[in-house]
Structure formats: structure tokens, C-alpha cells
Amino acid sequence: MSLKSLLNNGPKVINIGMERFYSDLREQEVETVMVDWKPPLGGKELLGKLRKIRGDSVG
Amino acid sequence: MKRVEVFRGEYYDSVTLMLVAKELKKIEGVADATLNMATQANLHIMAYASFPVDSIAASPDDLIIGIDCSDDLWPSVLEKAKTYLVSPPWKSREVSTEYNPKSLEGALSVLPEANLALISLPGRYAAAQASRALERGLNVMLYSDNVSLEEEIRLKTLAKEKGLLVMGPDCGTAVISGKGLGFSNVCPIGPVGIVSASGTGLQEVMVQLNRLGVGVKHGLGTGGRDVKSSVGGISSLAAIDALKDDSEISVIVAIGKPPSPEVRQKITDSLKSSGKHAVACFMGESARSDEPGLRYTTGLEECAVVTASLVRGEDPQLARERLWNDYREVETRGRREGAGISGRFLRGLFSGGTLCYEAAQVAGELLGEVYGNAPLREELKLPDSLDPIENSFIDYGEDEFTQGRLHPMIDPSFRASQLKIQAEDPSVAVVLLDIVLGYGSAANPSEEIVKAINSIDRKNGPLFVAYVCGTEGDPQVYGRQIDLLRKAGVYLFESNRRAAIFAAAAVAGKEKR
């Protein structure tokens, strides 16, 4: 979809982030989808979760 | 007693954190509650509010909860916070029962005809999502700030190759075919197309055009850095080209702080060859003569007035002269009203970056040096934005206040708390405010401001001056906001520049006596 098609056809939006922007678009009857985004796991948290899974499976 | 608790690796968006804090403050015995992602800026603000964060080792990926309540109450309030975070009671039934895909790709399978990704994630995650969106053929509006310059250049170069537009980073406002994205006011569609490197600059011009009965079809944001030589105006130039091709647009407007010289040249060349009327508003530049096909303006209201006269086929110069007359009258009135007030200094407490910049410029012309956290010149930068001196302007939408925290246009509570502190300072004579309405903004922004004004403990308090940037069609309704402020004794003006002239003249008038 080019910039031209965006300006000619009006916005059809994928919203990633604040839900407020999604609700505002819905209120204006703009077609939109909200992505339920979560930050990628990394570092300590990932290790913690992996250990937990391993612990659970080993018992 | 103020206590804090850190939750490692727990991420929540700033709206959720604000709403949970509001719920906790309703509990009897809770004097204060604040939930933040533990960025350095947030820890600084919490320390300033006397929460014990000095010995806390936390990263921006950690959640920190601060509550001011008795020791007995603490465990139950903390438990309540955790419950609200997991299942927010205010979450609209519509959204919670809808299918929300977990990824951009999932969203595209639901809405394959999507043509824009609106991204408002924390800066460190935003560029990767923007990149993915461009790869899949979507234009991007990048609300997020804290995206590096290198990433911005990479994204915009990719967009150019694909015939797409990246609005941002730090792009808060856009309007496409009359539909507002991010922070935007409800205005009619009309024959004007705007390219703006400034969010509240775009809002102010649209609102002023609306007052003059002129509508806007597209208002495309670019992000403030786009017009710097490092980025080269990639988005600005692409947006101007697209507006040129739109047969329903008769006037093209470009708004922002002055671009780097070579970018400025490219932008003005493109505007002059558009075959349509064009208006440039490079704020802070000295006034310069119009050129064939291009009118120059230096203020946002002037930009709207000139644009409206071009739409109507009237003489822009006459419109300008009427405006200068109005400004002279506002200044005279300001000098008169300021004569009897106590205190010596002006404090501008803003939520809109460009509104703050414009007002600080006006104040600088009337009062000399004006300090700030985003000052006109680097040597006027405040050492601590929480501790302004003399004549100062603070933009609470600056990065230092918005990392892991809501923008003050969405959550006015932090600015309201600072307003109380500033207004109680006996050296402050005038407090100048902007209140920005529209989609994206708080449901009733004036309410918290008025509450703060009414709670001020000071004999012969300062003069409060405000501009409400909004329309009757906005969800907050302009007339309702004006009524609330007027009842609290706030002086109100019809444009940001008029409010700034009045406020600065009131302080200047006082100085002479």
C-alpha cells in the first residue's frame, strides 16, 4: 500500500501500543485492529522462566 | 508513610499504570499512589515527591509502585494494585471480548487492506515494529519518542524506497482524509493540506483554521528531526509531493521549527513549484517577504489567517495587518492588568511542545531571557526542570517526563501538581498554560488544572492565563472547558500567541513600575 493509496482511500490502521488511540479510531469509524503486544522476554526474566519450566517438568 | 515496591521485568503500558494509580488513590487512607516503569526520569520524579527510591536498583523494564499510606494498610493496597494490573476493571468490554492478535502479522490477517501502522510502544521496541510494518507495505505513524537518529534515517530511507511514509518518531498528530490519528481535533474536511514537523503546531493551525471556517483534508506529521540535515527532510518532501497530487487540495502548508539550510531550500523549492498556493510557517525565523507561490509566516495563528485568506481568494496582507492590530491591543491590556499583581516572574507550564516554544519566543521578545527545559538557546537550559528559575517555560511533554510515563495531554495530574508548586512561589506573578483538547487528550483536562488552582495556598496569588486549543466538536467540548477555567478566574485567549502576549506583557508592565 503506497502513501498515495493511504491518502486516496483513507486510513485503515493496525494499532500497536496505546489502546486509547485504537478506541479513538473506532469512534471515528476507522477500520482498525489492535495488536495485543507484550515486550519480548530477555535476560534474567527469560532465564527465570526457563528454569521454572525445567523445574516443573523435572518435578 | 511513603513506601515503594519493585516488580522485576513486569511491563505495563502507561495508560494502565495511570488508571491503576487513580483507582488506588480512591481508597480511604491512601494519600498518594504512583505506578511507573522505573526509568531514571521516573525515579527522579518519585524522589522529588519524597518516595524512598535512592537505594533502589531498578531498570526501565521494571515496574515500581509507590504508595503513601499507613503500614497497616500497605499490604492490602499493594494487593489491590496487583489485582487491578492483572484484570483492569475499566477495560472496555468491547476490547476485552474482541480478538486481539499478538503480532503485526496476525493483525494483517484480520485486516489485510490495512495501509498504516500506528506505533506507540516504548522507544526501545518501536523501531523494530516500524521496520516490520514497512517491510509489509504499511505506512507508519511512530508516536514513540526515544528512537535513535540512526534508526530514524534507516526507517525513512526504507520507506522512500517503497513509496511509503514514516510520520515520526515523536509524531503525536496526523489527520488523513479528515480522520484524526493520535492527538487530533475534530475539524471539518476542506481544501488545505498540511505537512508538519510539529504535533501541537499542526493542532493549533487546524483549530485556528476551524475558527475561520476552513477545513483540512490531510495533516501529515514528520517528527521534529525530519527537517535536520542528518535526515534530509525525507518525510517532509514525500508528504509535500503527495499533497501536490491531490486535486482536492488548493493550499499546501508546511509547519515546524526552522529546517537546516539545505533542507529548507528543498522544501521551499518544492512548495513554490507545487502549482498551488503554499504557506510556510518556520517558527522562530525573522519575518521575510513573500515569494511567488509561497507565503512566509512566523506564528501559528498568522499561518492559519494567511491560509484562510488564500482559500477565500482574499488579500493575505490585509488579514495579517488586522492580526497585528489585535496583538497590539492584547499587549496593552496585559500591561494594564499586570500592574497590580504580586510576584515578578512568568512561568509557562505547557503540555504541547510547539505551543511552549511559540509562547517562550513571544515572552523572550517582551521580557528578555527566558529559561526552559527545551529553551530557545542552549545556554538558557534549566539545570533542573523541576526547579525553574526567573522567567521559565517548562514543556512537560519533553522526553525527560515521558519515558515510561504518560504524556501530560493524556494525564494532566503531574503538570497540575507542578502548577500548584509554582503558583505558591511568591516570586511568580503569572502562570501561563496550554490546554489541548481532541482525540487522545484527557477526558476533562481543565478539571485537574482548576482543582490545583483552587487548592493554592497563597495570599495575592498569581494571575493565571490559559489558551484552550480545541473545537466544539472535540470530545471534551471547547465551551465546557472554557466555562470551567473562567469560573476559576483564569484569563482566556483565542490563540496560543495571544495568551503568551498577554502573560508576558502583564509581567513586563509590572517591571516598569
PDB file of C-alpha atoms in Angstrom, chain B residues 152-421:
ATOM      1  CA  GLU B 152      15.001   7.110  12.055  1.00  0.00           C
ATOM      2  CA  ILE B 153      17.243   7.527   8.999  1.00  0.00           C
ATOM      3  CA  ARG B 154      17.167   3.788   8.311  1.00  0.00           C
ATOM      4  CA  LEU B 155      13.354   3.641   8.546  1.00  0.00           C
ATOM      5  CA  LYS B 156      12.807   6.713   6.372  1.00  0.00           C
ATOM      6  CA  THR B 157      15.248   5.516   3.716  1.00  0.00           C
ATOM      7  CA  LEU B 158      13.432   2.177   3.601  1.00  0.00           C
ATOM      8  CA  ALA B 159      10.066   3.965   3.349  1.00  0.00           C
ATOM      9  CA  LYS B 160      11.313   6.120   0.477  1.00  0.00           C
ATOM     10  CA  GLU B 161      12.435   3.049  -1.465  1.00  0.00           C
ATOM     11  CA  LYS B 162       8.978   1.544  -1.045  1.00  0.00           C
ATOM     12  CA  GLY B 163       6.919   4.688  -1.777  1.00  0.00           C
ATOM     13  CA  LEU B 164       5.703   4.807   1.836  1.00  0.00           C
ATOM     14  CA  LEU B 165       5.671   7.496   4.530  1.00  0.00           C
ATOM     15  CA  VAL B 166       7.099   7.395   8.041  1.00  0.00           C
ATOM     16  CA  MET B 167       5.483  10.022  10.272  1.00  0.00           C
ATOM     17  CA  GLY B 168       7.737  10.375  13.319  1.00  0.00           C
ATOM     18  CA  PRO B 169       9.373   9.321  15.546  1.00  0.00           C
ATOM     19  CA  ASP B 170       7.764  11.550  18.159  1.00  0.00           C
ATOM     20  CA  CYS B 171       4.839  12.270  15.857  1.00  0.00           C
ATOM     21  CA  GLY B 172       1.762  12.854  18.019  1.00  0.00           C
ATOM     22  CA  THR B 173      -0.684  14.175  15.461  1.00  0.00           C
ATOM     23  CA  ALA B 174      -1.882  13.346  11.976  1.00  0.00           C
ATOM     24  CA  VAL B 175      -5.099  13.720  10.026  1.00  0.00           C
ATOM     25  CA  ILE B 176      -5.839  11.646   6.955  1.00  0.00           C
ATOM     26  CA  SER B 177      -8.998  12.302   4.952  1.00  0.00           C
ATOM     27  CA  GLY B 178     -10.367  14.123   7.992  1.00  0.00           C
ATOM     28  CA  LYS B 179      -9.759  11.194  10.367  1.00  0.00           C
ATOM     29  CA  GLY B 180      -7.556  12.034  13.342  1.00  0.00           C
ATOM     30  CA  LEU B 181      -4.695   9.801  14.455  1.00  0.00           C
ATOM     31  CA  GLY B 182      -3.121  10.285  17.884  1.00  0.00           C
ATOM     32  CA  PHE B 183      -3.789  13.749  19.280  1.00  0.00           C
ATOM     33  CA  SER B 184      -6.149  15.478  16.892  1.00  0.00           C
ATOM     34  CA  ASN B 185      -9.045  17.885  16.948  1.00  0.00           C
ATOM     35  CA  VAL B 186     -12.416  17.413  15.338  1.00  0.00           C
ATOM     36  CA  CYS B 187     -12.391  19.778  12.365  1.00  0.00           C
ATOM     37  CA  PRO B 188     -14.213  19.747   9.025  1.00  0.00           C
ATOM     38  CA  ILE B 189     -12.579  18.446   5.846  1.00  0.00           C
ATOM     39  CA  GLY B 190     -11.510  21.192   3.461  1.00  0.00           C
ATOM     40  CA  PRO B 191      -9.107  22.252   0.719  1.00  0.00           C
ATOM     41  CA  VAL B 192      -5.987  22.552   2.891  1.00  0.00           C
ATOM     42  CA  GLY B 193      -3.146  20.004   3.106  1.00  0.00           C
ATOM     43  CA  ILE B 194      -0.547  20.373   5.870  1.00  0.00           C
ATOM     44  CA  VAL B 195       2.895  18.897   6.402  1.00  0.00           C
ATOM     45  CA  SER B 196       4.098  19.418   9.939  1.00  0.00           C
ATOM     46  CA  ALA B 197       7.263  18.663  11.863  1.00  0.00           C
ATOM     47  CA  SER B 198       5.369  19.621  14.999  1.00  0.00           C
ATOM     48  CA  GLY B 199       2.339  17.949  16.620  1.00  0.00           C
ATOM     49  CA  THR B 200       0.737  20.765  18.581  1.00  0.00           C
ATOM     50  CA  GLY B 201       1.773  23.176  15.815  1.00  0.00           C
ATOM     51  CA  LEU B 202      -0.450  21.175  13.469  1.00  0.00           C
ATOM     52  CA  GLN B 203      -3.252  21.093  16.044  1.00  0.00           C
ATOM     53  CA  GLU B 204      -3.092  24.861  16.601  1.00  0.00           C
ATOM     54  CA  VAL B 205      -3.186  25.677  12.879  1.00  0.00           C
ATOM     55  CA  MET B 206      -6.112  23.275  12.331  1.00  0.00           C
ATOM     56  CA  VAL B 207      -8.016  24.720  15.294  1.00  0.00           C
ATOM     57  CA  GLN B 208      -7.426  28.291  14.132  1.00  0.00           C
ATOM     58  CA  LEU B 209      -8.479  27.367  10.565  1.00  0.00           C
ATOM     59  CA  ASN B 210     -11.618  25.792  12.021  1.00  0.00           C
ATOM     60  CA  ARG B 211     -12.421  29.104  13.780  1.00  0.00           C
ATOM     61  CA  LEU B 212     -12.035  30.832  10.423  1.00  0.00           C
ATOM     62  CA  GLY B 213     -14.395  28.317   8.823  1.00  0.00           C
ATOM     63  CA  VAL B 214     -11.745  26.471   6.783  1.00  0.00           C
ATOM     64  CA  GLY B 215     -11.205  22.704   6.849  1.00  0.00           C
ATOM     65  CA  VAL B 216      -8.185  20.451   6.363  1.00  0.00           C
ATOM     66  CA  LYS B 217      -8.130  17.274   4.269  1.00  0.00           C
ATOM     67  CA  HIS B 218      -4.748  15.852   5.274  1.00  0.00           C
ATOM     68  CA  GLY B 219      -2.366  16.867   8.054  1.00  0.00           C
ATOM     69  CA  LEU B 220       0.760  14.747   7.781  1.00  0.00           C
ATOM     70  CA  GLY B 221       3.317  14.665  10.599  1.00  0.00           C
ATOM     71  CA  THR B 222       7.009  14.079  10.037  1.00  0.00           C
ATOM     72  CA  GLY B 223       8.625  14.239  13.501  1.00  0.00           C
ATOM     73  CA  GLY B 224      10.767  17.203  14.547  1.00  0.00           C
ATOM     74  CA  ARG B 225      14.125  15.785  13.389  1.00  0.00           C
ATOM     75  CA  ASP B 226      12.968  15.207   9.823  1.00  0.00           C
ATOM     76  CA  VAL B 227      13.997  18.719   8.746  1.00  0.00           C
ATOM     77  CA  LYS B 228      17.523  18.424  10.168  1.00  0.00           C
ATOM     78  CA  SER B 229      20.308  17.867   7.642  1.00  0.00           C
ATOM     79  CA  SER B 230      21.001  14.377   9.046  1.00  0.00           C
ATOM     80  CA  VAL B 231      17.545  13.141   7.985  1.00  0.00           C
ATOM     81  CA  GLY B 232      17.341  15.477   4.997  1.00  0.00           C
ATOM     82  CA  GLY B 233      13.587  16.105   5.076  1.00  0.00           C
ATOM     83  CA  ILE B 234      12.800  12.666   3.605  1.00  0.00           C
ATOM     84  CA  SER B 235       9.267  12.541   5.039  1.00  0.00           C
ATOM     85  CA  SER B 236       8.517  16.255   4.578  1.00  0.00           C
ATOM     86  CA  LEU B 237       9.390  16.105   0.873  1.00  0.00           C
ATOM     87  CA  ALA B 238       7.458  12.867   0.299  1.00  0.00           C
ATOM     88  CA  ALA B 239       4.418  14.351   2.056  1.00  0.00           C
ATOM     89  CA  ILE B 240       4.525  17.599   0.034  1.00  0.00           C
ATOM     90  CA  ASP B 241       4.742  15.561  -3.196  1.00  0.00           C
ATOM     91  CA  ALA B 242       1.701  13.543  -2.175  1.00  0.00           C
ATOM     92  CA  LEU B 243      -0.311  16.696  -1.367  1.00  0.00           C
ATOM     93  CA  LYS B 244       0.618  18.215  -4.744  1.00  0.00           C
ATOM     94  CA  ASP B 245      -1.021  15.242  -6.454  1.00  0.00           C
ATOM     95  CA  ASP B 246      -4.304  15.678  -4.574  1.00  0.00           C
ATOM     96  CA  SER B 247      -6.714  17.627  -6.770  1.00  0.00           C
ATOM     97  CA  GLU B 248      -8.983  18.490  -3.800  1.00  0.00           C
ATOM     98  CA  ILE B 249      -6.199  20.450  -2.103  1.00  0.00           C
ATOM     99  CA  SER B 250      -5.718  24.097  -3.110  1.00  0.00           C
ATOM    100  CA  VAL B 251      -3.341  25.314  -0.380  1.00  0.00           C
ATOM    101  CA  ILE B 252      -0.312  23.411   0.962  1.00  0.00           C
ATOM    102  CA  VAL B 253       1.066  24.442   4.356  1.00  0.00           C
ATOM    103  CA  ALA B 254       4.421  23.474   5.910  1.00  0.00           C
ATOM    104  CA  ILE B 255       4.881  23.948   9.670  1.00  0.00           C
ATOM    105  CA  GLY B 256       7.814  23.437  12.027  1.00  0.00           C
ATOM    106  CA  LYS B 257      10.884  24.929  13.619  1.00  0.00           C
ATOM    107  CA  PRO B 258      13.318  26.285  11.005  1.00  0.00           C
ATOM    108  CA  PRO B 259      14.814  23.446   8.924  1.00  0.00           C
ATOM    109  CA  SER B 260      18.554  23.115   8.250  1.00  0.00           C
ATOM    110  CA  PRO B 261      19.501  25.433   5.339  1.00  0.00           C
ATOM    111  CA  GLU B 262      19.776  22.734   2.655  1.00  0.00           C
ATOM    112  CA  VAL B 263      16.528  21.039   3.753  1.00  0.00           C
ATOM    113  CA  ARG B 264      14.824  24.412   3.904  1.00  0.00           C
ATOM    114  CA  GLN B 265      15.871  25.054   0.294  1.00  0.00           C
ATOM    115  CA  LYS B 266      14.460  21.719  -0.875  1.00  0.00           C
ATOM    116  CA  ILE B 267      11.183  22.269   0.990  1.00  0.00           C
ATOM    117  CA  THR B 268      10.652  25.824  -0.275  1.00  0.00           C
ATOM    118  CA  ASP B 269      11.607  24.817  -3.852  1.00  0.00           C
ATOM    119  CA  SER B 270       9.077  22.011  -3.717  1.00  0.00           C
ATOM    120  CA  LEU B 271       6.361  24.279  -2.294  1.00  0.00           C
ATOM    121  CA  LYS B 272       6.995  27.002  -4.895  1.00  0.00           C
ATOM    122  CA  SER B 273       6.728  24.528  -7.764  1.00  0.00           C
ATOM    123  CA  SER B 274       3.556  22.901  -6.418  1.00  0.00           C
ATOM    124  CA  GLY B 275       1.206  24.738  -8.764  1.00  0.00           C
ATOM    125  CA  LYS B 276      -0.947  25.530  -5.704  1.00  0.00           C
ATOM    126  CA  HIS B 277      -0.871  28.252  -3.078  1.00  0.00           C
ATOM    127  CA  ALA B 278       1.717  27.471  -0.418  1.00  0.00           C
ATOM    128  CA  VAL B 279       2.323  28.810   3.091  1.00  0.00           C
ATOM    129  CA  ALA B 280       5.405  28.156   5.201  1.00  0.00           C
ATOM    130  CA  CYS B 281       5.472  28.643   8.964  1.00  0.00           C
ATOM    131  CA  PHE B 282       9.062  28.176  10.128  1.00  0.00           C
ATOM    132  CA  MET B 283       8.698  29.281  13.708  1.00  0.00           C
ATOM    133  CA  GLY B 284      11.385  31.477  15.119  1.00  0.00           C
ATOM    134  CA  GLU B 285      12.624  32.781  11.778  1.00  0.00           C
ATOM    135  CA  SER B 286      12.565  36.520  11.328  1.00  0.00           C
ATOM    136  CA  ALA B 287       9.779  37.747   9.107  1.00  0.00           C
ATOM    137  CA  ARG B 288      10.634  37.631   5.412  1.00  0.00           C
ATOM    138  CA  SER B 289       8.936  38.826   2.249  1.00  0.00           C
ATOM    139  CA  ASP B 290       6.599  36.520   0.393  1.00  0.00           C
ATOM    140  CA  GLU B 291       7.818  34.957  -2.846  1.00  0.00           C
ATOM    141  CA  PRO B 292       5.779  33.994  -5.908  1.00  0.00           C
ATOM    142  CA  GLY B 293       3.775  30.929  -4.939  1.00  0.00           C
ATOM    143  CA  LEU B 294       4.956  30.926  -1.317  1.00  0.00           C
ATOM    144  CA  ARG B 295       3.854  32.985   1.701  1.00  0.00           C
ATOM    145  CA  TYR B 296       6.063  33.090   4.791  1.00  0.00           C
ATOM    146  CA  THR B 297       4.614  33.285   8.288  1.00  0.00           C
ATOM    147  CA  THR B 298       6.325  33.185  11.686  1.00  0.00           C
ATOM    148  CA  GLY B 299       3.462  32.313  14.033  1.00  0.00           C
ATOM    149  CA  LEU B 300       0.841  29.565  14.066  1.00  0.00           C
ATOM    150  CA  GLU B 301      -2.176  31.883  14.145  1.00  0.00           C
ATOM    151  CA  GLU B 302      -0.692  34.016  11.351  1.00  0.00           C
ATOM    152  CA  CYS B 303      -0.184  30.826   9.352  1.00  0.00           C
ATOM    153  CA  ALA B 304      -3.879  29.963   9.726  1.00  0.00           C
ATOM    154  CA  VAL B 305      -5.026  33.505   8.943  1.00  0.00           C
ATOM    155  CA  VAL B 306      -2.927  33.701   5.748  1.00  0.00           C
ATOM    156  CA  THR B 307      -4.011  30.204   4.677  1.00  0.00           C
ATOM    157  CA  ALA B 308      -7.694  31.036   5.207  1.00  0.00           C
ATOM    158  CA  SER B 309      -7.409  34.228   3.172  1.00  0.00           C
ATOM    159  CA  LEU B 310      -5.800  32.284   0.287  1.00  0.00           C
ATOM    160  CA  VAL B 311      -8.594  29.696   0.394  1.00  0.00           C
ATOM    161  CA  ARG B 312     -11.154  32.520   0.166  1.00  0.00           C
ATOM    162  CA  GLY B 313      -9.288  34.455  -2.520  1.00  0.00           C
ATOM    163  CA  GLU B 314      -8.704  37.409  -0.173  1.00  0.00           C
ATOM    164  CA  ASP B 315      -5.585  39.525   0.353  1.00  0.00           C
ATOM    165  CA  PRO B 316      -3.355  37.826   2.967  1.00  0.00           C
ATOM    166  CA  GLN B 317      -1.603  41.104   3.777  1.00  0.00           C
ATOM    167  CA  LEU B 318      -4.827  42.731   4.981  1.00  0.00           C
ATOM    168  CA  ALA B 319      -5.529  39.707   7.163  1.00  0.00           C
ATOM    169  CA  ARG B 320      -2.047  39.981   8.653  1.00  0.00           C
ATOM    170  CA  GLU B 321      -2.459  43.667   9.450  1.00  0.00           C
ATOM    171  CA  ARG B 322      -5.740  43.008  11.277  1.00  0.00           C
ATOM    172  CA  LEU B 323      -3.934  40.362  13.313  1.00  0.00           C
ATOM    173  CA  TRP B 324      -1.037  42.683  14.281  1.00  0.00           C
ATOM    174  CA  ASN B 325      -3.621  45.230  15.456  1.00  0.00           C
ATOM    175  CA  ASP B 326      -5.291  42.611  17.634  1.00  0.00           C
ATOM    176  CA  TYR B 327      -1.913  41.652  19.111  1.00  0.00           C
ATOM    177  CA  ARG B 328      -1.128  45.278  19.995  1.00  0.00           C
ATOM    178  CA  GLU B 329      -4.451  45.523  21.840  1.00  0.00           C
ATOM    179  CA  VAL B 330      -3.779  42.303  23.760  1.00  0.00           C
ATOM    180  CA  GLU B 331      -0.361  43.602  24.783  1.00  0.00           C
ATOM    181  CA  THR B 332      -1.771  46.906  26.028  1.00  0.00           C
ATOM    182  CA  ARG B 333      -4.388  45.054  28.052  1.00  0.00           C
ATOM    183  CA  GLY B 334      -1.721  42.733  29.500  1.00  0.00           C
ATOM    184  CA  ARG B 335       0.436  45.648  30.675  1.00  0.00           C
ATOM    185  CA  ARG B 336      -2.603  47.231  32.304  1.00  0.00           C
ATOM    186  CA  GLU B 337      -3.836  44.088  34.092  1.00  0.00           C
ATOM    187  CA  GLY B 338      -0.371  43.118  35.277  1.00  0.00           C
ATOM    188  CA  ALA B 339       0.262  46.359  37.112  1.00  0.00           C
ATOM    189  CA  GLY B 340      -1.273  45.377  40.428  1.00  0.00           C
ATOM    190  CA  ILE B 341      -0.215  41.746  40.814  1.00  0.00           C
ATOM    191  CA  SER B 342       2.381  40.445  43.262  1.00  0.00           C
ATOM    192  CA  GLY B 343       5.498  38.491  42.256  1.00  0.00           C
ATOM    193  CA  ARG B 344       7.955  39.224  39.454  1.00  0.00           C
ATOM    194  CA  PHE B 345       8.251  36.253  37.128  1.00  0.00           C
ATOM    195  CA  LEU B 346       6.386  34.376  34.418  1.00  0.00           C
ATOM    196  CA  ARG B 347       6.158  30.574  34.475  1.00  0.00           C
ATOM    197  CA  GLY B 348       4.893  28.833  31.370  1.00  0.00           C
ATOM    198  CA  LEU B 349       3.764  25.283  32.195  1.00  0.00           C
ATOM    199  CA  PHE B 350       2.995  23.520  28.928  1.00  0.00           C
ATOM    200  CA  SER B 351       1.814  20.179  27.610  1.00  0.00           C
ATOM    201  CA  GLY B 352       2.335  20.987  23.908  1.00  0.00           C
ATOM    202  CA  GLY B 353       5.958  21.284  22.772  1.00  0.00           C
ATOM    203  CA  THR B 354       5.408  23.735  19.924  1.00  0.00           C
ATOM    204  CA  LEU B 355       2.903  25.773  21.895  1.00  0.00           C
ATOM    205  CA  CYS B 356       5.577  26.069  24.592  1.00  0.00           C
ATOM    206  CA  TYR B 357       8.209  27.056  22.019  1.00  0.00           C
ATOM    207  CA  GLU B 358       5.971  29.706  20.440  1.00  0.00           C
ATOM    208  CA  ALA B 359       4.971  31.174  23.817  1.00  0.00           C
ATOM    209  CA  ALA B 360       8.592  31.241  25.033  1.00  0.00           C
ATOM    210  CA  GLN B 361       9.550  33.128  21.875  1.00  0.00           C
ATOM    211  CA  VAL B 362       6.857  35.733  22.489  1.00  0.00           C
ATOM    212  CA  ALA B 363       7.936  36.046  26.132  1.00  0.00           C
ATOM    213  CA  GLY B 364      11.575  36.381  25.074  1.00  0.00           C
ATOM    214  CA  GLU B 365      10.668  39.344  22.860  1.00  0.00           C
ATOM    215  CA  LEU B 366       8.945  41.140  25.740  1.00  0.00           C
ATOM    216  CA  LEU B 367      10.971  40.010  28.751  1.00  0.00           C
ATOM    217  CA  GLY B 368      14.472  39.186  27.540  1.00  0.00           C
ATOM    218  CA  GLU B 369      15.997  35.887  28.636  1.00  0.00           C
ATOM    219  CA  VAL B 370      13.556  33.039  29.197  1.00  0.00           C
ATOM    220  CA  TYR B 371      14.792  29.757  30.694  1.00  0.00           C
ATOM    221  CA  GLY B 372      13.388  26.322  29.998  1.00  0.00           C
ATOM    222  CA  ASN B 373      13.881  22.570  29.673  1.00  0.00           C
ATOM    223  CA  ALA B 374      13.636  22.966  25.871  1.00  0.00           C
ATOM    224  CA  PRO B 375      14.846  26.572  25.597  1.00  0.00           C
ATOM    225  CA  LEU B 376      15.259  28.765  22.528  1.00  0.00           C
ATOM    226  CA  ARG B 377      19.044  28.758  23.091  1.00  0.00           C
ATOM    227  CA  GLU B 378      21.124  26.053  24.775  1.00  0.00           C
ATOM    228  CA  GLU B 379      22.629  28.439  27.375  1.00  0.00           C
ATOM    229  CA  LEU B 380      19.117  29.080  28.735  1.00  0.00           C
ATOM    230  CA  LYS B 381      18.566  25.412  29.641  1.00  0.00           C
ATOM    231  CA  LEU B 382      17.444  24.879  33.231  1.00  0.00           C
ATOM    232  CA  PRO B 383      19.782  22.693  35.327  1.00  0.00           C
ATOM    233  CA  ASP B 384      16.698  21.024  36.869  1.00  0.00           C
ATOM    234  CA  SER B 385      13.328  21.107  35.096  1.00  0.00           C
ATOM    235  CA  LEU B 386      11.563  20.544  38.416  1.00  0.00           C
ATOM    236  CA  ASP B 387      13.096  23.694  39.815  1.00  0.00           C
ATOM    237  CA  PRO B 388      12.502  26.563  37.339  1.00  0.00           C
ATOM    238  CA  ILE B 389      14.051  29.990  37.896  1.00  0.00           C
ATOM    239  CA  GLU B 390      13.095  33.575  36.970  1.00  0.00           C
ATOM    240  CA  ASN B 391      11.074  33.615  33.714  1.00  0.00           C
ATOM    241  CA  SER B 392      10.886  29.940  32.728  1.00  0.00           C
ATOM    242  CA  PHE B 393       8.924  27.729  30.359  1.00  0.00           C
ATOM    243  CA  ILE B 394       8.595  24.000  31.024  1.00  0.00           C
ATOM    244  CA  ASP B 395       7.371  21.550  28.398  1.00  0.00           C
ATOM    245  CA  TYR B 396       6.081  18.545  30.366  1.00  0.00           C
ATOM    246  CA  GLY B 397       5.827  16.588  27.105  1.00  0.00           C
ATOM    247  CA  GLU B 398       9.636  16.509  26.758  1.00  0.00           C
ATOM    248  CA  ASP B 399      11.339  13.085  26.735  1.00  0.00           C
ATOM    249  CA  GLU B 400      12.601  13.547  30.299  1.00  0.00           C
ATOM    250  CA  PHE B 401       8.986  13.455  31.555  1.00  0.00           C
ATOM    251  CA  THR B 402       7.519  10.876  29.165  1.00  0.00           C
ATOM    252  CA  GLN B 403       9.874   7.896  29.446  1.00  0.00           C
ATOM    253  CA  GLY B 404       7.613   5.208  30.878  1.00  0.00           C
ATOM    254  CA  ARG B 405       5.097   7.889  31.879  1.00  0.00           C
ATOM    255  CA  LEU B 406       2.040   9.308  30.149  1.00  0.00           C
ATOM    256  CA  HIS B 407       2.175  12.467  28.081  1.00  0.00           C
ATOM    257  CA  PRO B 408       0.704  15.427  30.034  1.00  0.00           C
ATOM    258  CA  MET B 409      -2.009  15.833  27.410  1.00  0.00           C
ATOM    259  CA  ILE B 410      -3.280  12.346  28.365  1.00  0.00           C
ATOM    260  CA  ASP B 411      -2.674  12.590  32.103  1.00  0.00           C
ATOM    261  CA  PRO B 412      -2.686  16.195  33.374  1.00  0.00           C
ATOM    262  CA  SER B 413      -2.085  15.231  37.030  1.00  0.00           C
ATOM    263  CA  PHE B 414       1.699  15.687  37.122  1.00  0.00           C
ATOM    264  CA  ARG B 415       1.559  19.102  35.471  1.00  0.00           C
ATOM    265  CA  ALA B 416      -1.281  20.084  37.823  1.00  0.00           C
ATOM    266  CA  SER B 417       0.898  19.153  40.822  1.00  0.00           C
ATOM    267  CA  GLN B 418       3.740  21.285  39.449  1.00  0.00           C
ATOM    268  CA  LEU B 419       1.314  24.148  38.799  1.00  0.00           C
ATOM    269  CA  LYS B 420       0.431  24.217  42.495  1.00  0.00           C
ATOM    270  CA  ILE B 421       4.113  24.336  43.492  1.00  0.00           C
TER     271      ILE B 421
END
